[in-house]
């Protein structure tokens, strides 16, 4: 393989540079263009620059298609990209596969390098909360890099909470309830923008219908759309109700304006006019947000979806739905969306410690949806998301529970299931999943409240390394007036978790305003990439190795 770094920087005007994301579809397009260019410009050098970096699948594909020597290959690794004022990301979509299937930890090292640069700008982290083996490796790497660069910034950040994604895989496959989580799932968010058809976004803004199918960008960050940002952490149904209430309120004002008479005081008239003028300034934004909401709500309606949600909620609460396998059979018989079925199987496997009759279900799925999906099952089994439920005797179960907690025990000990959940009066971050709090959010909340020492026995029985400050009161009652806490997710984070963290940040700062907390806090989220189920499963199962033998194929099927 050739590398640009070993070539003179004098690139001739006849040469061609391709700068692309490491995605097979884009790469194949470049390969086709390269073939045409070779016929037209035989002497031209073709440079292929991957942003944010190459991966094993890309290089393997180039080797298999015998085109790797046609390009000079270079990677351009970005540091953290500021998505929003509280969100920084490496924007690596395939880190789950790289880390937990290929055992490729390059993204962890890249994030550690970027984090040290972040510290050099803002100050060194004083107190660290660490959960997970990769989190320990990440922090060790940071310490080593700080020594290597003679780190001397005297400023300090209050704390850092580092979570290995394997500590809470379950959240990645749960259905989204927050507005922004659903937008990412159903439309897709890229660097703080969504692309949506103009006819959908601007419906009702003009008297004439908009027939354009052109997709236009819609900014959803703090700087580009503060109006939207006041809604994004909300449950999507609450956001819809609030929009309707706002519209009704201003309709009433407009009605009052038409009925104004001599009896209305000048001060009342002035106040009414001010309110109506204010409404005019954000009316279009309100309509566009309502159109987006209506678009995504259509996709989460209907008996099949509600039936699915019922099964998911019961399993998150620790129960096994009585008619779950009838639901699977109906799903298979009607050949509904495969991803929906796989997600529910993963939720069952994680919450119930395996899937009953897993091998039978797997065979049926392969028969109906195609044997190419065997690679998807291979990856999901490797990462530990799918397995057969094994019924052990009581003695073995007791021994296992001494060293590791199951889903129900974690629910109970950390209070993940909120039986008193009230959608109209949200007081807990469990609202993000309709009454179930992601383990990741509960750990963040406990850290900021200085409670990890109280739950240390539970933390030790959850998979992975754990460490935290001995004197947690420094986190709970900091000395500075305003304090930054960095929250790091290794392996990726979902927008539902991001909005849950923003909710916690708002909650803690409201406690400050109400004199229940002495100091203000600002959370900054740093991650390897922002994930949704389409991105996750898009990186699973489609990496067919040429060395995949018949024996390995038989092993995947477990044919005896």
Coordinates of C-alpha atoms in Angstrom, one line a residue:
X1 CA 0.0 0.0 0.0
X2 CA 1.3 3.4 -0.9
X3 CA 1.1 6.4 1.5
X4 CA 0.9 10.1 0.6
X5 CA 3.3 10.9 3.4
X6 CA 6.1 9.2 1.5
X7 CA 5.4 11.1 -1.7
X8 CA 6.5 14.6 -2.6
X9 CA 3.9 17.2 -1.6
X10 CA 4.1 18.7 -5.1
X11 CA 0.9 17.3 -6.6
X12 CA 0.7 18.1 -10.3
X13 CA -2.4 19.8 -11.8
X14 CA -3.0 16.5 -13.7
X15 CA -3.4 14.5 -10.5
X16 CA -6.8 13.8 -8.8
X17 CA -7.6 13.9 -5.1
X18 CA -10.6 12.0 -3.7
X19 CA -11.6 13.0 -0.1
X20 CA -14.3 10.6 1.1
X21 CA -15.9 9.0 4.2
X22 CA -14.9 5.4 4.6
X23 CA -18.2 3.9 3.2
X24 CA -18.3 1.1 0.7
X25 CA -21.0 2.7 -1.5
X26 CA -18.9 5.9 -1.8
X27 CA -15.7 4.0 -2.4
X28 CA -17.2 1.9 -5.2
X29 CA -18.3 5.1 -6.9
X30 CA -14.7 6.5 -6.6
X31 CA -13.3 3.2 -8.0
X32 CA -15.6 3.5 -11.1
X33 CA -14.6 7.1 -11.6
X34 CA -10.9 6.1 -11.2
X35 CA -11.3 3.5 -13.9
X36 CA -12.7 6.1 -16.3
X37 CA -9.9 8.5 -15.4
X38 CA -7.3 5.9 -16.0
X39 CA -8.4 5.6 -19.6
X40 CA -8.5 9.4 -20.1
X41 CA -5.5 10.4 -18.1
X42 CA -3.1 7.5 -17.9
X43 CA -0.3 9.3 -16.1
X44 CA -2.4 11.0 -13.5
X45 CA -1.9 9.9 -9.9
X46 CA -5.0 9.2 -7.9
X47 CA -4.9 10.1 -4.2
X48 CA -7.6 8.6 -1.9
X49 CA -7.9 10.4 1.4
X50 CA -10.3 8.9 4.0
X51 CA -12.1 11.2 6.4
X52 CA -12.1 10.6 9.4
X53 CA -10.0 7.5 8.7
X54 CA -9.8 4.1 6.9
X55 CA -11.0 0.9 8.4
X56 CA -10.3 -2.8 7.9
X57 CA -13.5 -3.4 5.8
X58 CA -12.5 -0.6 3.3
X59 CA -8.9 -1.9 2.9
X60 CA -10.2 -5.5 2.6
X61 CA -12.6 -4.5 -0.1
X62 CA -9.9 -2.8 -2.1
X63 CA -7.6 -5.8 -1.7
X64 CA -10.4 -8.2 -2.9
X65 CA -11.2 -6.0 -5.9
X66 CA -7.5 -5.6 -6.8
X67 CA -7.7 -1.8 -6.9
X68 CA -5.6 -0.9 -3.9
X69 CA -2.5 -0.2 -6.0
X70 CA -4.4 2.2 -8.2
X71 CA -4.5 4.8 -5.4
X72 CA -2.1 6.5 -3.1
X73 CA -4.0 6.1 0.3
X74 CA -3.9 8.5 3.2
X75 CA -6.2 9.2 6.2
X76 CA -7.1 12.6 7.5
X77 CA -8.2 12.0 11.2
X78 CA -10.2 14.9 12.5
X79 CA -10.1 15.9 16.1
X80 CA -13.3 16.4 18.0
X81 CA -16.0 18.1 15.9
X82 CA -18.2 20.5 17.8
X83 CA -21.7 19.4 16.9
X84 CA -23.3 21.8 19.4
X85 CA -22.1 24.0 22.3
X86 CA -22.3 20.9 24.7
X87 CA -21.6 18.1 22.2
X88 CA -18.2 17.1 20.7
X89 CA -17.8 13.9 18.5
X90 CA -15.2 12.1 16.5
X91 CA -18.1 11.2 14.2
X92 CA -17.0 7.5 13.8
X93 CA -20.2 5.6 12.9
X94 CA -18.6 2.1 13.0
X95 CA -16.9 2.1 16.4
X96 CA -19.2 -0.6 17.8
X97 CA -18.0 -3.0 15.2
X98 CA -14.4 -2.0 15.3
X99 CA -14.2 -2.1 19.1
X100 CA -16.4 -5.1 20.2
X101 CA -16.1 -7.4 17.1
X102 CA -12.8 -6.6 15.5
X103 CA -11.0 -5.6 18.7
X104 CA -9.7 -2.5 17.0
X105 CA -9.2 0.2 19.6
X106 CA -7.8 2.9 17.3
X107 CA -10.8 5.1 17.9
X108 CA -10.2 5.0 21.6
X109 CA -6.6 6.1 21.2
X110 CA -7.7 8.8 18.7
X111 CA -10.3 10.1 21.3
X112 CA -7.6 10.1 24.0
X113 CA -5.4 12.2 21.8
X114 CA -8.2 14.6 21.1
X115 CA -9.2 14.8 24.7
X116 CA -5.7 15.8 25.8
X117 CA -5.9 18.7 23.3
X118 CA -9.3 19.5 24.8
X119 CA -7.8 19.6 28.3
X120 CA -5.0 21.8 27.0
X121 CA -7.6 24.4 26.0
X122 CA -10.0 24.1 29.0
X123 CA -8.0 22.6 31.8
X124 CA -7.1 19.3 33.3
X125 CA -9.9 17.1 34.8
X126 CA -9.7 16.9 38.6
X127 CA -12.1 14.1 39.6
X128 CA -12.8 11.0 37.5
X129 CA -15.6 8.5 37.5
X130 CA -14.8 5.4 35.4
X131 CA -17.0 2.5 34.5
X132 CA -15.9 -0.2 32.1
X133 CA -12.6 -1.8 31.0
X134 CA -12.3 0.4 27.9
X135 CA -12.9 3.4 30.1
X136 CA -9.9 2.4 32.3
X137 CA -7.8 2.0 29.1
X138 CA -8.9 5.4 27.9
X139 CA -8.0 7.2 31.1
X140 CA -4.6 5.4 31.3
X141 CA -3.9 6.5 27.7
X142 CA -4.8 10.1 28.6
X143 CA -2.4 10.1 31.6
X144 CA 0.4 8.8 29.4
X145 CA -0.2 11.3 26.7
X146 CA -0.3 14.1 29.3
X147 CA 3.2 13.0 30.5
X148 CA 4.5 12.8 26.9
X149 CA 3.5 16.4 26.1
X150 CA 4.6 17.9 29.4
X151 CA 1.0 19.0 30.2
X152 CA 1.2 22.2 32.2
X153 CA -2.2 23.9 31.9
X154 CA -3.0 25.1 35.5
X155 CA -6.8 25.5 34.8
X156 CA -9.1 22.7 36.1
X157 CA -12.3 21.0 35.0
X158 CA -14.3 19.8 37.9
X159 CA -14.9 16.2 36.8
X160 CA -15.2 13.6 34.1
X161 CA -17.5 10.6 33.8
X162 CA -16.3 7.9 31.4
X163 CA -18.6 5.1 30.3
X164 CA -17.7 2.1 28.2
X165 CA -20.6 1.4 25.9
X166 CA -20.6 -2.3 26.9
X167 CA -21.8 -1.2 30.3
X168 CA -25.1 -0.3 28.8
X169 CA -25.7 -1.9 25.4
X170 CA -29.5 -2.1 26.0
X171 CA -30.1 1.6 25.5
X172 CA -28.9 1.4 21.9
X173 CA -31.7 -0.8 20.8
X174 CA -34.6 0.7 22.7
X175 CA -37.3 2.7 20.9
X176 CA -36.8 6.5 21.0
X177 CA -39.3 8.8 22.8
X178 CA -37.5 12.1 22.9
X179 CA -38.2 14.5 20.0
X180 CA -34.6 14.6 18.8
X181 CA -34.1 10.9 19.3
X182 CA -37.0 10.2 17.0
X183 CA -35.9 12.7 14.4
X184 CA -32.5 11.0 14.2
X185 CA -34.1 7.6 13.9
X186 CA -36.7 8.5 11.3
X187 CA -35.0 11.2 9.3
X188 CA -31.3 11.2 10.3
X189 CA -29.2 14.0 11.9
X190 CA -25.8 14.9 10.4
X191 CA -23.6 17.4 12.0
X192 CA -26.5 19.3 13.6
X193 CA -28.7 19.3 10.5
X194 CA -31.5 17.2 9.1
X195 CA -32.5 17.0 5.4
X196 CA -36.2 16.9 4.8
X197 CA -38.4 17.4 1.8
X198 CA -39.4 21.0 1.3
X199 CA -43.1 19.9 0.7
X200 CA -43.1 18.3 4.2
X201 CA -41.2 21.0 6.0
X202 CA -43.0 24.0 4.6
X203 CA -46.5 22.6 4.4
X204 CA -49.1 25.2 5.5
X205 CA -46.7 28.2 5.2
X206 CA -48.2 29.4 2.0
X207 CA -51.7 29.4 0.5
X208 CA -50.4 27.4 -2.5
X209 CA -49.4 23.8 -1.9
X210 CA -45.6 23.1 -2.2
X211 CA -45.0 20.2 -4.6
X212 CA -41.2 20.2 -4.4
X213 CA -39.5 16.9 -3.6
X214 CA -36.2 18.7 -3.1
X215 CA -34.6 18.0 0.3
X216 CA -33.5 21.1 2.2
X217 CA -31.4 21.4 5.4
X218 CA -33.0 22.3 8.7
X219 CA -30.5 23.3 11.4
X220 CA -31.2 22.0 14.9
X221 CA -28.3 23.2 17.0
X222 CA -28.3 25.9 19.7
X223 CA -26.7 28.5 17.4
X224 CA -28.9 27.8 14.4
X225 CA -32.3 27.2 16.0
X226 CA -32.8 28.1 19.6
X227 CA -36.6 27.8 19.2
X228 CA -36.3 24.1 18.3
X229 CA -33.8 23.5 21.1
X230 CA -36.4 24.4 23.8
X231 CA -38.4 21.4 22.5
X232 CA -35.7 18.8 21.7
X233 CA -35.3 17.2 25.1
X234 CA -39.1 16.6 25.4
X235 CA -41.1 13.4 24.9
X236 CA -42.4 13.7 21.4
X237 CA -46.1 13.7 22.5
X238 CA -45.4 16.4 25.1
X239 CA -43.8 18.5 22.3
X240 CA -46.8 18.0 20.1
X241 CA -49.2 19.0 22.9
X242 CA -47.1 22.1 23.7
X243 CA -47.2 23.2 20.1
X244 CA -50.9 22.9 19.9
X245 CA -51.3 24.9 23.2
X246 CA -49.0 27.6 21.8
X247 CA -51.1 27.9 18.6
X248 CA -54.4 28.0 20.6
X249 CA -53.0 30.7 22.9
X250 CA -52.1 33.0 20.0
X251 CA -55.3 32.2 18.2
X252 CA -57.1 33.5 21.3
X253 CA -54.9 36.6 21.3
X254 CA -55.6 37.3 17.7
X255 CA -59.4 36.9 18.4
X256 CA -59.0 39.4 21.3
X257 CA -57.2 41.7 19.0
X258 CA -60.1 41.7 16.5
X259 CA -62.6 42.3 19.3
X260 CA -60.6 45.1 20.9
X261 CA -62.8 48.1 21.7
X262 CA -62.8 51.5 23.4
X263 CA -62.9 49.8 26.8
X264 CA -59.5 48.2 26.4
X265 CA -56.8 50.1 28.2
X266 CA -53.7 51.4 26.3
X267 CA -51.4 49.2 28.5
X268 CA -53.5 46.1 27.7
X269 CA -53.6 47.0 24.0
X270 CA -49.8 47.5 24.0
X271 CA -49.2 44.2 25.7
X272 CA -51.5 42.4 23.3
X273 CA -49.7 43.9 20.2
X274 CA -46.3 43.0 21.6
X275 CA -47.4 39.4 22.1
X276 CA -48.8 39.1 18.6
X277 CA -45.6 40.7 17.1
X278 CA -43.6 38.2 19.0
X279 CA -45.6 35.3 17.6
X280 CA -45.0 36.6 14.0
X281 CA -41.3 36.3 14.5
X282 CA -41.4 32.5 15.3
X283 CA -44.6 31.5 13.6
X284 CA -42.8 29.9 10.6
X285 CA -40.4 28.0 12.9
X286 CA -43.4 26.7 14.9
X287 CA -45.1 25.5 11.7
X288 CA -41.9 23.8 10.5
X289 CA -41.4 22.0 13.8
X290 CA -45.0 20.9 13.8
X291 CA -44.6 19.5 10.3
X292 CA -41.6 17.5 11.3
X293 CA -43.4 16.2 14.4
X294 CA -46.4 15.2 12.4
X295 CA -44.2 13.4 9.9
X296 CA -42.4 11.3 12.5
X297 CA -45.5 10.7 14.6
X298 CA -47.1 9.0 11.5
X299 CA -44.3 6.4 11.6
X300 CA -44.9 5.5 15.2
X301 CA -48.7 4.9 15.0
X302 CA -50.7 1.8 14.3
X303 CA -51.4 -1.4 16.1
X304 CA -48.2 -3.2 15.1
X305 CA -46.0 -0.4 16.6
X306 CA -48.1 -0.2 19.8
X307 CA -47.9 -3.9 20.2
X308 CA -44.2 -3.8 19.7
X309 CA -43.8 -1.0 22.3
X310 CA -45.9 -3.0 24.8
X311 CA -43.5 -6.0 24.5
X312 CA -40.4 -3.8 24.8
X313 CA -41.7 -1.9 27.9
X314 CA -42.6 -5.2 29.7
X315 CA -39.1 -6.6 29.0
X316 CA -37.4 -3.4 30.1
X317 CA -39.3 -3.7 33.4
X318 CA -38.0 -7.2 33.7
X319 CA -41.1 -9.2 32.7
X320 CA -41.4 -11.7 29.8
X321 CA -44.6 -10.9 27.8
X322 CA -46.9 -13.9 27.6
X323 CA -47.7 -13.6 23.9
X324 CA -44.2 -12.6 22.8
X325 CA -43.6 -15.7 20.7
X326 CA -47.0 -15.3 19.0
X327 CA -45.9 -11.8 18.1
X328 CA -42.7 -13.3 16.6
X329 CA -44.7 -15.8 14.6
X330 CA -47.0 -13.1 13.3
X331 CA -44.1 -10.9 12.4
X332 CA -42.4 -13.8 10.5
X333 CA -45.7 -14.8 8.8
X334 CA -46.4 -11.3 7.5
X335 CA -42.7 -10.7 6.7
X336 CA -42.6 -7.3 8.4
X337 CA -39.4 -5.3 8.9
X338 CA -36.5 -7.5 9.8
X339 CA -34.7 -4.8 11.8
X340 CA -37.7 -4.4 14.1
X341 CA -37.8 -8.1 14.8
X342 CA -34.0 -8.3 15.5
X343 CA -34.2 -5.3 17.9
X344 CA -36.9 -7.1 20.0
X345 CA -34.9 -10.3 20.0
X346 CA -31.8 -8.4 21.2
X347 CA -33.9 -6.7 24.0
X348 CA -35.2 -10.1 25.0
X349 CA -31.7 -11.6 25.0
X350 CA -30.2 -8.9 27.1
X351 CA -33.0 -8.5 29.6
X352 CA -33.9 -12.2 29.9
X353 CA -30.3 -13.5 29.7
X354 CA -30.9 -15.2 26.3
X355 CA -33.7 -16.0 23.9
X356 CA -35.9 -19.1 24.4
X357 CA -35.7 -21.4 21.3
X358 CA -33.1 -19.1 19.8
X359 CA -31.7 -21.5 17.3
X360 CA -35.2 -22.4 16.0
X361 CA -36.1 -18.7 15.6
X362 CA -32.8 -18.0 13.9
X363 CA -33.4 -20.8 11.3
X364 CA -36.9 -19.5 10.6
X365 CA -35.6 -15.9 10.1
X366 CA -32.8 -17.1 7.7
X367 CA -35.4 -19.2 5.7
X368 CA -37.7 -16.2 5.3
X369 CA -35.4 -13.2 5.1
X370 CA -32.5 -14.9 3.3
X371 CA -29.3 -16.7 4.4
X372 CA -27.2 -13.7 3.8
X373 CA -28.4 -12.5 7.2
X374 CA -26.2 -15.2 8.8
X375 CA -23.5 -12.6 8.9
X376 CA -25.8 -10.3 10.9
X377 CA -26.4 -13.1 13.5
X378 CA -22.6 -13.9 13.5
X379 CA -21.8 -10.3 14.6
X380 CA -24.7 -10.0 17.1
X381 CA -23.6 -13.2 18.7
X382 CA -20.0 -12.1 18.8
X383 CA -20.9 -8.8 20.6
X384 CA -23.1 -10.8 23.0
X385 CA -26.4 -9.3 21.9
X386 CA -28.0 -12.6 20.9
X387 CA -27.7 -16.0 22.6
X388 CA -29.7 -19.1 23.5
X389 CA -31.4 -18.9 26.9
X390 CA -29.8 -21.6 29.1
X391 CA -31.8 -22.8 32.1
X392 CA -29.3 -23.6 34.8
X393 CA -29.9 -25.2 38.2
X394 CA -30.5 -23.0 41.2
X395 CA -27.0 -23.5 42.7
X396 CA -25.3 -22.4 39.5
X397 CA -27.6 -19.4 39.2
X398 CA -26.8 -18.4 42.8
X399 CA -23.1 -18.6 42.2
X400 CA -23.3 -16.5 39.1
X401 CA -25.4 -13.8 40.8
X402 CA -22.7 -13.4 43.4
X403 CA -20.3 -12.1 40.8
X404 CA -22.6 -10.5 38.2
X405 CA -26.0 -8.9 38.4
X406 CA -28.7 -9.7 35.9
X407 CA -31.1 -7.1 34.3
X408 CA -33.8 -7.3 37.0
X409 CA -31.3 -7.0 39.8
X410 CA -29.8 -3.9 38.2
X411 CA -33.3 -2.4 37.8
X412 CA -34.1 -3.0 41.4
X413 CA -30.8 -1.8 42.9
X414 CA -30.5 1.4 40.8
X415 CA -34.2 2.2 40.4
X416 CA -34.2 2.2 36.6
X417 CA -38.0 1.4 36.4
X418 CA -40.1 4.4 37.5
X419 CA -43.6 3.0 38.4
X420 CA -44.7 6.6 39.3
X421 CA -43.8 8.0 35.9
X422 CA -46.0 11.0 35.0
X423 CA -45.7 12.3 31.5
X424 CA -47.4 15.6 32.6
X425 CA -45.0 16.2 35.5
X426 CA -41.6 14.9 34.6
X427 CA -39.2 14.8 37.5
X428 CA -36.8 11.9 36.5
X429 CA -34.7 11.1 33.5
X430 CA -36.7 7.8 33.1
X431 CA -39.1 9.9 30.9
X432 CA -36.8 9.3 27.9
X433 CA -38.0 5.7 27.6
X434 CA -41.5 6.2 29.0
X435 CA -40.7 5.2 32.6
X436 CA -37.4 3.3 32.1
X437 CA -34.2 5.1 32.9
X438 CA -31.1 4.0 30.8
X439 CA -28.4 2.7 33.1
X440 CA -26.0 5.2 31.5
X441 CA -28.1 8.1 32.6
X442 CA -28.6 6.7 36.1
X443 CA -24.8 6.4 36.6
X444 CA -24.3 10.0 35.4
X445 CA -27.0 11.3 37.8
X446 CA -25.5 9.3 40.7
X447 CA -22.0 10.6 40.0
X448 CA -23.1 14.3 39.9
X449 CA -25.0 13.7 43.1
X450 CA -21.9 12.1 44.7
X451 CA -23.5 8.7 45.3
X452 CA -21.2 6.2 43.6
X453 CA -19.8 5.2 47.0
X454 CA -23.3 4.3 48.1
X455 CA -23.9 2.1 45.1
X456 CA -20.3 0.8 44.9
X457 CA -21.3 -2.9 45.6
X458 CA -23.7 -2.8 42.7
X459 CA -21.2 -1.1 40.4
X460 CA -18.6 -3.8 41.1
X461 CA -21.1 -6.5 40.1
X462 CA -21.9 -4.8 36.7
X463 CA -19.5 -5.8 34.0
X464 CA -16.2 -3.8 33.8
X465 CA -13.7 -1.8 35.8
X466 CA -15.0 0.8 38.2
X467 CA -13.2 3.8 39.9
X468 CA -14.3 7.1 41.5
X469 CA -13.1 9.7 43.9
X470 CA -12.9 8.7 47.5
X471 CA -14.2 12.1 48.6
X472 CA -17.3 12.6 46.4
X473 CA -18.4 15.8 48.2
X474 CA -16.0 17.7 46.0
X475 CA -18.2 16.8 43.0
X476 CA -21.5 17.4 44.9
X477 CA -20.4 20.7 46.5
X478 CA -17.7 22.2 44.3
X479 CA -15.7 25.3 45.2
X480 CA -16.1 27.2 41.9
X481 CA -19.3 29.1 41.0
X482 CA -19.5 27.5 37.6
X483 CA -18.2 24.0 36.9
X484 CA -17.7 21.9 33.8
X485 CA -18.3 18.1 33.9
X486 CA -17.2 16.2 30.9
X487 CA -19.2 13.0 30.0
X488 CA -17.4 10.6 27.7
X489 CA -19.1 7.7 25.9
X490 CA -16.7 5.2 24.3
X491 CA -18.3 3.3 21.4
X492 CA -21.0 5.9 20.7
X493 CA -24.1 7.6 22.2
X494 CA -27.7 8.0 21.0
X495 CA -29.6 11.3 20.8
X496 CA -32.0 10.0 23.4
X497 CA -29.2 9.7 25.9
X498 CA -27.9 13.1 24.8
X499 CA -31.3 14.7 25.5
X500 CA -31.5 12.8 28.8
X501 CA -28.1 14.3 29.8
X502 CA -29.3 17.8 28.8
X503 CA -32.4 17.2 30.9
X504 CA -30.2 16.3 33.9
X505 CA -28.1 19.4 33.3
X506 CA -31.2 21.6 33.3
X507 CA -32.6 19.8 36.4
X508 CA -29.4 20.4 38.4
X509 CA -29.2 24.1 37.4
X510 CA -32.9 24.6 38.3
X511 CA -31.9 23.2 41.7
X512 CA -29.2 25.9 41.8
X513 CA -31.8 28.6 41.0
X514 CA -34.1 27.2 43.7
X515 CA -31.2 27.3 46.2
X516 CA -31.1 23.5 46.5
X517 CA -27.6 23.4 45.0
X518 CA -24.8 25.8 45.7
X519 CA -23.1 25.9 42.3
X520 CA -24.0 25.8 38.6
X521 CA -22.8 23.0 36.3
X522 CA -22.3 22.7 32.6
X523 CA -22.2 19.2 31.0
X524 CA -20.1 18.7 27.9
X525 CA -20.6 15.4 26.1
X526 CA -17.7 13.8 24.2
X527 CA -18.0 10.6 22.2
X528 CA -16.5 8.5 19.4
X529 CA -19.8 8.9 17.4
X530 CA -23.5 9.5 17.5
X531 CA -25.5 6.3 16.9
X532 CA -29.0 5.2 16.0
X533 CA -30.2 1.7 15.2
X534 CA -29.9 2.2 11.4
X535 CA -26.2 3.1 11.8
X536 CA -25.6 0.3 14.3
X537 CA -27.2 -2.5 12.3
X538 CA -25.9 -1.0 9.0
X539 CA -22.4 -1.9 10.3
X540 CA -23.3 -5.4 11.4
X541 CA -23.7 -8.3 9.1
X542 CA -22.6 -6.8 5.8
X543 CA -18.9 -7.5 6.1
X544 CA -18.6 -10.9 4.4
X545 CA -15.1 -12.1 4.7
X546 CA -13.6 -14.0 1.7
X547 CA -12.1 -16.5 4.1
X548 CA -15.4 -17.4 5.5
X549 CA -15.3 -21.2 5.1
X550 CA -18.1 -23.8 5.0
X551 CA -17.1 -25.0 8.4
X552 CA -17.5 -21.5 9.8
X553 CA -20.9 -21.3 8.0
X554 CA -21.9 -24.5 9.7
X555 CA -20.7 -23.2 13.0
X556 CA -22.9 -20.1 12.6
X557 CA -25.9 -22.3 11.9
X558 CA -24.8 -24.7 14.7
X559 CA -25.6 -27.7 12.5
X560 CA -24.8 -30.8 14.4

